C-alpha positions as a printed NumPy array, in Angstrom:
array([[  9.433,  -7.891,  22.322],
       [ 11.362,  -6.577,  18.948],
       [ 10.501,  -5.365,  16.133],
       [ 11.346,  -7.174,  12.587],
       [ 10.793,  -5.406,   9.42 ],
       [ 10.246,  -7.131,   6.514],
       [ 10.478,  -5.769,   2.84 ],
       [  7.96 ,  -8.146,   0.193],
       [  8.819,  -6.792,  -3.408],
       [  5.947,  -6.982,  -5.982],
       [  6.437,  -9.989,  -6.916],
       [  6.298, -11.333,  -3.175],
       [  2.406, -10.32 ,  -3.513],
       [  1.61 , -10.832,  -7.499],
       [ -0.564, -13.559,  -6.601],
       [ -2.855, -15.317,  -4.315],
       [ -0.022, -18.013,  -3.327],
       [  2.207, -15.786,  -2.141],
       [  0.36 , -13.344,  -0.664],
       [ -0.007, -16.105,   1.645],
       [  2.907, -17.346,   1.517],
       [  3.546, -12.993,   2.915],
       [  0.662, -13.493,   5.741],
       [  2.426, -17.06 ,   6.843],
       [  5.43 , -15.283,   7.662],
       [  4.218, -12.388,   9.286],
       [  2.155, -14.944,  11.447],
       [  5.663, -16.903,  12.584],
       [  6.769, -13.667,  13.438],
       [  3.843, -12.623,  15.643],
       [  3.761, -16.577,  16.704],
       [  7.998, -15.898,  18.278],
       [  6.612, -12.91 ,  20.105],
       [  7.678, -10.133,  17.369],
       [  6.287,  -7.335,  16.354],
       [  6.521,  -6.808,  12.242],
       [  6.55 ,  -3.753,  10.332],
       [  5.708,  -4.502,   6.678],
       [  7.196,  -2.567,   3.82 ],
       [  4.689,  -4.032,   1.018],
       [  5.698,  -2.835,  -2.735],
       [  2.721,  -2.28 ,  -5.761],
       [  2.178,  -5.613,  -6.791],
       [  3.73 ,  -6.731, -10.543],
       [  3.154,  -4.341, -13.08 ],
       [  0.919,  -1.651, -10.91 ],
       [  3.896,   0.581, -10.428],
       [  3.837,   0.769, -14.264],
       [ -0.018,   1.544, -14.679],
       [ -0.111,   4.132, -12.191],
       [  2.701,   5.811, -13.9  ],
       [  1.161,   5.889, -16.916],
       [ -2.157,   6.866, -15.692],
       [ -0.124,  10.167, -13.901],
       [  1.008,  11.14 , -16.969],
       [ -2.211,  10.643, -18.991],
       [ -3.936,  12.671, -16.393],
       [ -1.103,  15.362, -16.446],
       [ -1.735,  16.237, -19.588],
       [ -5.478,  16.489, -19.309],
       [ -6.428,  12.927, -21.104],
       [ -9.81 ,  12.628, -18.718],
       [-10.481,   9.151, -20.098],
       [ -7.378,   7.46 , -20.642],
       [ -6.797,   6.713, -17.232]])
């Protein structure tokens, strides 16, 4: 059994259809006898929101984030 590492970017998990595609790809690897190791980025737009929230929290803005 080999391990296959797959990285999916934000667009790859940005919609229900895209997530279903990731599941399909992962299941295909599994049925071929491979072990799948997934690296998944945040959904599109989430990283910017997290960075903004962190900045507000560091400035003491309890309600902005």
